[in-house]
JSON list of C-alpha atoms in Angstrom, two decimals:
[
{"chain": "A", "resi": 19, "resn": "UNK", "atom": "CA", "xyz": [79.78, -69.78, 62.54]},
{"chain": "A", "resi": 20, "resn": "UNK", "atom": "CA", "xyz": [79.11, -70.25, 66.22]},
{"chain": "A", "resi": 21, "resn": "UNK", "atom": "CA", "xyz": [81.99, -72.57, 67.15]},
{"chain": "A", "resi": 22, "resn": "UNK", "atom": "CA", "xyz": [85.57, -71.97, 68.24]},
{"chain": "A", "resi": 23, "resn": "UNK", "atom": "CA", "xyz": [88.02, -74.86, 67.78]},
{"chain": "A", "resi": 24, "resn": "UNK", "atom": "CA", "xyz": [90.69, -75.31, 70.45]},
{"chain": "A", "resi": 25, "resn": "UNK", "atom": "CA", "xyz": [94.19, -75.27, 68.92]},
{"chain": "A", "resi": 26, "resn": "UNK", "atom": "CA", "xyz": [95.47, -77.57, 71.69]},
{"chain": "A", "resi": 27, "resn": "UNK", "atom": "CA", "xyz": [92.92, -80.41, 71.79]},
{"chain": "A", "resi": 28, "resn": "UNK", "atom": "CA", "xyz": [90.71, -79.65, 68.73]},
{"chain": "A", "resi": 29, "resn": "UNK", "atom": "CA", "xyz": [87.58, -79.60, 70.91]},
{"chain": "A", "resi": 30, "resn": "UNK", "atom": "CA", "xyz": [84.60, -77.61, 69.54]},
{"chain": "A", "resi": 31, "resn": "UNK", "atom": "CA", "xyz": [83.58, -74.82, 71.94]},
{"chain": "A", "resi": 32, "resn": "UNK", "atom": "CA", "xyz": [80.65, -72.42, 71.96]},
{"chain": "A", "resi": 33, "resn": "UNK", "atom": "CA", "xyz": [81.40, -69.10, 70.31]},
{"chain": "A", "resi": 34, "resn": "UNK", "atom": "CA", "xyz": [81.06, -67.21, 73.60]},
{"chain": "A", "resi": 35, "resn": "UNK", "atom": "CA", "xyz": [83.75, -69.28, 75.38]},
{"chain": "A", "resi": 36, "resn": "UNK", "atom": "CA", "xyz": [87.17, -67.72, 75.82]},
{"chain": "A", "resi": 37, "resn": "UNK", "atom": "CA", "xyz": [88.70, -70.93, 77.24]},
{"chain": "A", "resi": 38, "resn": "UNK", "atom": "CA", "xyz": [88.33, -74.52, 76.07]},
{"chain": "A", "resi": 39, "resn": "UNK", "atom": "CA", "xyz": [85.76, -76.42, 78.12]},
{"chain": "A", "resi": 40, "resn": "UNK", "atom": "CA", "xyz": [87.74, -79.65, 77.66]},
{"chain": "A", "resi": 41, "resn": "UNK", "atom": "CA", "xyz": [91.40, -78.71, 78.28]},
{"chain": "A", "resi": 42, "resn": "UNK", "atom": "CA", "xyz": [91.19, -75.14, 79.61]},
{"chain": "A", "resi": 43, "resn": "UNK", "atom": "CA", "xyz": [93.43, -73.61, 76.93]},
{"chain": "A", "resi": 44, "resn": "UNK", "atom": "CA", "xyz": [92.80, -70.00, 75.91]},
{"chain": "A", "resi": 45, "resn": "UNK", "atom": "CA", "xyz": [90.83, -69.89, 72.65]},
{"chain": "A", "resi": 46, "resn": "UNK", "atom": "CA", "xyz": [92.03, -67.62, 69.87]},
{"chain": "A", "resi": 47, "resn": "UNK", "atom": "CA", "xyz": [90.07, -66.05, 67.08]},
{"chain": "A", "resi": 48, "resn": "UNK", "atom": "CA", "xyz": [86.41, -65.41, 67.58]},
{"chain": "A", "resi": 49, "resn": "UNK", "atom": "CA", "xyz": [86.15, -62.92, 64.73]},
{"chain": "A", "resi": 50, "resn": "UNK", "atom": "CA", "xyz": [83.35, -65.08, 63.34]},
{"chain": "A", "resi": 51, "resn": "UNK", "atom": "CA", "xyz": [81.44, -64.70, 66.62]},
{"chain": "A", "resi": 52, "resn": "UNK", "atom": "CA", "xyz": [79.48, -61.48, 66.21]},
{"chain": "A", "resi": 53, "resn": "UNK", "atom": "CA", "xyz": [78.10, -59.47, 69.12]},
{"chain": "A", "resi": 54, "resn": "UNK", "atom": "CA", "xyz": [74.33, -59.22, 69.20]},
{"chain": "A", "resi": 55, "resn": "UNK", "atom": "CA", "xyz": [71.15, -58.01, 70.87]},
{"chain": "A", "resi": 56, "resn": "UNK", "atom": "CA", "xyz": [68.44, -60.52, 71.71]},
{"chain": "A", "resi": 57, "resn": "UNK", "atom": "CA", "xyz": [64.86, -59.25, 72.05]},
{"chain": "A", "resi": 58, "resn": "UNK", "atom": "CA", "xyz": [63.51, -60.79, 75.27]},
{"chain": "A", "resi": 59, "resn": "UNK", "atom": "CA", "xyz": [60.32, -58.70, 75.49]},
{"chain": "A", "resi": 60, "resn": "UNK", "atom": "CA", "xyz": [58.57, -56.62, 72.85]},
{"chain": "A", "resi": 61, "resn": "UNK", "atom": "CA", "xyz": [58.33, -56.99, 69.09]},
{"chain": "A", "resi": 62, "resn": "UNK", "atom": "CA", "xyz": [59.93, -58.71, 67.35]},
{"chain": "A", "resi": 63, "resn": "UNK", "atom": "CA", "xyz": [60.26, -61.00, 70.40]},
{"chain": "A", "resi": 64, "resn": "UNK", "atom": "CA", "xyz": [62.98, -63.60, 69.95]},
{"chain": "A", "resi": 65, "resn": "UNK", "atom": "CA", "xyz": [64.73, -61.61, 67.22]},
{"chain": "A", "resi": 66, "resn": "UNK", "atom": "CA", "xyz": [68.51, -61.44, 67.17]},
{"chain": "A", "resi": 67, "resn": "UNK", "atom": "CA", "xyz": [70.22, -58.31, 65.84]},
{"chain": "A", "resi": 68, "resn": "UNK", "atom": "CA", "xyz": [73.95, -58.25, 65.09]},
{"chain": "A", "resi": 69, "resn": "UNK", "atom": "CA", "xyz": [75.84, -55.22, 66.41]},
{"chain": "A", "resi": 70, "resn": "UNK", "atom": "CA", "xyz": [79.18, -54.21, 65.00]},
{"chain": "A", "resi": 71, "resn": "UNK", "atom": "CA", "xyz": [81.39, -51.31, 64.09]},
{"chain": "A", "resi": 72, "resn": "UNK", "atom": "CA", "xyz": [80.01, -47.84, 63.59]},
{"chain": "A", "resi": 73, "resn": "UNK", "atom": "CA", "xyz": [76.77, -46.60, 65.07]},
{"chain": "A", "resi": 74, "resn": "UNK", "atom": "CA", "xyz": [73.92, -49.07, 65.48]},
{"chain": "A", "resi": 75, "resn": "UNK", "atom": "CA", "xyz": [70.75, -47.00, 65.84]},
{"chain": "A", "resi": 76, "resn": "UNK", "atom": "CA", "xyz": [67.62, -48.41, 67.48]},
{"chain": "A", "resi": 77, "resn": "UNK", "atom": "CA", "xyz": [64.08, -47.15, 67.01]},
{"chain": "A", "resi": 78, "resn": "UNK", "atom": "CA", "xyz": [60.73, -47.53, 65.25]},
{"chain": "A", "resi": 79, "resn": "UNK", "atom": "CA", "xyz": [61.78, -46.00, 61.90]},
{"chain": "A", "resi": 80, "resn": "UNK", "atom": "CA", "xyz": [62.86, -48.38, 59.15]},
{"chain": "A", "resi": 81, "resn": "UNK", "atom": "CA", "xyz": [66.06, -46.33, 58.64]},
{"chain": "A", "resi": 82, "resn": "UNK", "atom": "CA", "xyz": [67.46, -47.64, 61.95]},
{"chain": "A", "resi": 83, "resn": "UNK", "atom": "CA", "xyz": [69.97, -50.49, 62.11]},
{"chain": "A", "resi": 84, "resn": "UNK", "atom": "CA", "xyz": [67.64, -52.18, 64.62]},
{"chain": "A", "resi": 85, "resn": "UNK", "atom": "CA", "xyz": [63.89, -51.67, 64.20]},
{"chain": "A", "resi": 86, "resn": "UNK", "atom": "CA", "xyz": [61.53, -52.35, 67.13]},
{"chain": "A", "resi": 87, "resn": "UNK", "atom": "CA", "xyz": [57.75, -52.43, 66.65]},
{"chain": "A", "resi": 88, "resn": "UNK", "atom": "CA", "xyz": [56.98, -50.82, 70.00]},
{"chain": "A", "resi": 89, "resn": "UNK", "atom": "CA", "xyz": [54.79, -47.71, 70.22]},
{"chain": "A", "resi": 90, "resn": "UNK", "atom": "CA", "xyz": [56.70, -46.61, 73.34]},
{"chain": "A", "resi": 91, "resn": "UNK", "atom": "CA", "xyz": [59.99, -46.59, 71.41]},
{"chain": "A", "resi": 92, "resn": "UNK", "atom": "CA", "xyz": [60.88, -43.31, 69.68]},
{"chain": "A", "resi": 93, "resn": "UNK", "atom": "CA", "xyz": [61.52, -43.10, 65.93]},
{"chain": "A", "resi": 94, "resn": "UNK", "atom": "CA", "xyz": [65.27, -42.77, 66.71]},
{"chain": "A", "resi": 95, "resn": "UNK", "atom": "CA", "xyz": [65.53, -43.93, 70.32]},
{"chain": "A", "resi": 96, "resn": "UNK", "atom": "CA", "xyz": [69.13, -44.96, 71.05]},
{"chain": "A", "resi": 97, "resn": "UNK", "atom": "CA", "xyz": [72.49, -45.75, 69.46]},
{"chain": "A", "resi": 98, "resn": "UNK", "atom": "CA", "xyz": [75.05, -48.43, 70.30]},
{"chain": "A", "resi": 99, "resn": "UNK", "atom": "CA", "xyz": [78.61, -47.67, 69.21]},
{"chain": "A", "resi": 100, "resn": "UNK", "atom": "CA", "xyz": [81.74, -49.82, 69.32]},
{"chain": "A", "resi": 101, "resn": "UNK", "atom": "CA", "xyz": [84.70, -47.85, 70.70]},
{"chain": "A", "resi": 102, "resn": "UNK", "atom": "CA", "xyz": [88.24, -49.05, 71.47]},
{"chain": "A", "resi": 103, "resn": "UNK", "atom": "CA", "xyz": [87.18, -50.04, 75.00]},
{"chain": "A", "resi": 104, "resn": "UNK", "atom": "CA", "xyz": [83.85, -51.71, 74.22]},
{"chain": "A", "resi": 105, "resn": "UNK", "atom": "CA", "xyz": [80.23, -51.10, 73.27]},
{"chain": "A", "resi": 106, "resn": "UNK", "atom": "CA", "xyz": [78.51, -47.94, 74.50]},
{"chain": "A", "resi": 107, "resn": "UNK", "atom": "CA", "xyz": [74.82, -46.94, 74.40]},
{"chain": "A", "resi": 108, "resn": "UNK", "atom": "CA", "xyz": [73.39, -43.44, 74.37]},
{"chain": "A", "resi": 109, "resn": "UNK", "atom": "CA", "xyz": [69.88, -42.02, 74.45]},
{"chain": "A", "resi": 110, "resn": "UNK", "atom": "CA", "xyz": [69.03, -40.05, 71.30]},
{"chain": "A", "resi": 111, "resn": "UNK", "atom": "CA", "xyz": [66.70, -37.71, 73.21]},
{"chain": "A", "resi": 112, "resn": "UNK", "atom": "CA", "xyz": [63.94, -40.32, 73.31]},
{"chain": "A", "resi": 113, "resn": "UNK", "atom": "CA", "xyz": [60.61, -39.60, 75.02]},
{"chain": "A", "resi": 114, "resn": "UNK", "atom": "CA", "xyz": [60.64, -42.62, 77.37]},
{"chain": "A", "resi": 115, "resn": "UNK", "atom": "CA", "xyz": [64.37, -42.93, 78.03]},
{"chain": "A", "resi": 116, "resn": "UNK", "atom": "CA", "xyz": [66.92, -45.72, 77.94]},
{"chain": "A", "resi": 117, "resn": "UNK", "atom": "CA", "xyz": [67.47, -48.05, 80.90]},
{"chain": "A", "resi": 118, "resn": "UNK", "atom": "CA", "xyz": [70.51, -50.28, 81.38]},
{"chain": "A", "resi": 119, "resn": "UNK", "atom": "CA", "xyz": [70.24, -52.90, 84.12]},
{"chain": "A", "resi": 120, "resn": "UNK", "atom": "CA", "xyz": [67.31, -51.02, 85.65]},
{"chain": "A", "resi": 121, "resn": "UNK", "atom": "CA", "xyz": [68.97, -47.59, 85.72]},
{"chain": "A", "resi": 122, "resn": "UNK", "atom": "CA", "xyz": [67.88, -44.74, 83.45]},
{"chain": "A", "resi": 123, "resn": "UNK", "atom": "CA", "xyz": [70.91, -43.33, 81.65]},
{"chain": "A", "resi": 124, "resn": "UNK", "atom": "CA", "xyz": [71.50, -39.63, 81.17]},
{"chain": "A", "resi": 125, "resn": "UNK", "atom": "CA", "xyz": [74.83, -39.95, 79.37]},
{"chain": "A", "resi": 126, "resn": "UNK", "atom": "CA", "xyz": [76.67, -42.56, 77.34]},
{"chain": "A", "resi": 127, "resn": "UNK", "atom": "CA", "xyz": [76.94, -45.91, 79.22]},
{"chain": "A", "resi": 128, "resn": "UNK", "atom": "CA", "xyz": [79.24, -48.88, 78.70]},
{"chain": "A", "resi": 129, "resn": "UNK", "atom": "CA", "xyz": [77.55, -52.19, 77.87]},
{"chain": "A", "resi": 130, "resn": "UNK", "atom": "CA", "xyz": [78.81, -55.57, 79.03]},
{"chain": "A", "resi": 131, "resn": "UNK", "atom": "CA", "xyz": [77.99, -59.14, 78.09]},
{"chain": "A", "resi": 132, "resn": "UNK", "atom": "CA", "xyz": [74.66, -59.82, 79.80]},
{"chain": "A", "resi": 133, "resn": "UNK", "atom": "CA", "xyz": [73.60, -56.16, 80.15]},
{"chain": "A", "resi": 134, "resn": "UNK", "atom": "CA", "xyz": [69.83, -55.67, 79.87]},
{"chain": "A", "resi": 135, "resn": "UNK", "atom": "CA", "xyz": [68.51, -52.69, 77.90]},
{"chain": "A", "resi": 136, "resn": "UNK", "atom": "CA", "xyz": [64.94, -51.42, 78.28]},
{"chain": "A", "resi": 137, "resn": "UNK", "atom": "CA", "xyz": [63.51, -49.19, 75.54]},
{"chain": "A", "resi": 138, "resn": "UNK", "atom": "CA", "xyz": [59.80, -48.48, 75.87]},
{"chain": "A", "resi": 139, "resn": "UNK", "atom": "CA", "xyz": [58.26, -51.84, 76.76]},
{"chain": "A", "resi": 140, "resn": "UNK", "atom": "CA", "xyz": [61.01, -53.75, 74.95]},
{"chain": "A", "resi": 141, "resn": "UNK", "atom": "CA", "xyz": [63.83, -55.55, 76.78]},
{"chain": "A", "resi": 142, "resn": "UNK", "atom": "CA", "xyz": [67.02, -56.54, 74.97]},
{"chain": "A", "resi": 143, "resn": "UNK", "atom": "CA", "xyz": [69.93, -58.63, 76.22]},
{"chain": "A", "resi": 144, "resn": "UNK", "atom": "CA", "xyz": [73.49, -57.86, 75.11]},
{"chain": "A", "resi": 145, "resn": "UNK", "atom": "CA", "xyz": [75.74, -60.71, 74.01]},
{"chain": "A", "resi": 146, "resn": "UNK", "atom": "CA", "xyz": [79.32, -59.58, 73.42]},
{"chain": "A", "resi": 147, "resn": "UNK", "atom": "CA", "xyz": [81.45, -62.17, 71.64]},
{"chain": "A", "resi": 148, "resn": "UNK", "atom": "CA", "xyz": [84.80, -62.56, 69.95]},
{"chain": "A", "resi": 149, "resn": "UNK", "atom": "CA", "xyz": [85.63, -58.94, 69.31]},
{"chain": "A", "resi": 150, "resn": "UNK", "atom": "CA", "xyz": [88.85, -59.03, 71.34]},
{"chain": "A", "resi": 151, "resn": "UNK", "atom": "CA", "xyz": [87.35, -56.84, 74.05]},
{"chain": "A", "resi": 152, "resn": "UNK", "atom": "CA", "xyz": [86.96, -57.67, 77.70]},
{"chain": "A", "resi": 153, "resn": "UNK", "atom": "CA", "xyz": [83.43, -59.05, 77.87]},
{"chain": "A", "resi": 154, "resn": "UNK", "atom": "CA", "xyz": [83.28, -58.64, 81.65]},
{"chain": "A", "resi": 155, "resn": "UNK", "atom": "CA", "xyz": [80.13, -60.43, 82.84]},
{"chain": "A", "resi": 156, "resn": "UNK", "atom": "CA", "xyz": [78.02, -57.77, 84.53]},
{"chain": "A", "resi": 157, "resn": "UNK", "atom": "CA", "xyz": [74.50, -59.09, 84.18]},
{"chain": "A", "resi": 158, "resn": "UNK", "atom": "CA", "xyz": [71.69, -57.69, 86.31]},
{"chain": "A", "resi": 159, "resn": "UNK", "atom": "CA", "xyz": [68.30, -59.34, 86.65]},
{"chain": "A", "resi": 160, "resn": "UNK", "atom": "CA", "xyz": [66.46, -56.15, 87.63]},
{"chain": "A", "resi": 161, "resn": "UNK", "atom": "CA", "xyz": [64.74, -54.12, 84.93]}
]
């Protein structure tokens, strides 16, 4: 897991690459390259959570798909869902809101590779890989 082999030149490429870094050929596959959230700030800092099909709920309660130990995060704070056109996040009526790339969301919002999510005092980075969707790079530094 984590590598994509070029069919043309057999070069090993990082999972996130869509083109071979050696010959430039389009890489196929990528099903073994899961999309994920990386915890940049907050607890558990440095954790990596896989996100996939269905609803991926985020909050303090242990029943969530992704559990954050942050007192400013609601019990059921947000949900990330994979739709035909990509990953979407929505606020589950949390007390402190959901921010994507520095903007508080009031309705469902599309996530892109590099999007930054702020929940309470936690900051998570989105890494979209190998799911056949356009992983348009739309990273923002501002939180």
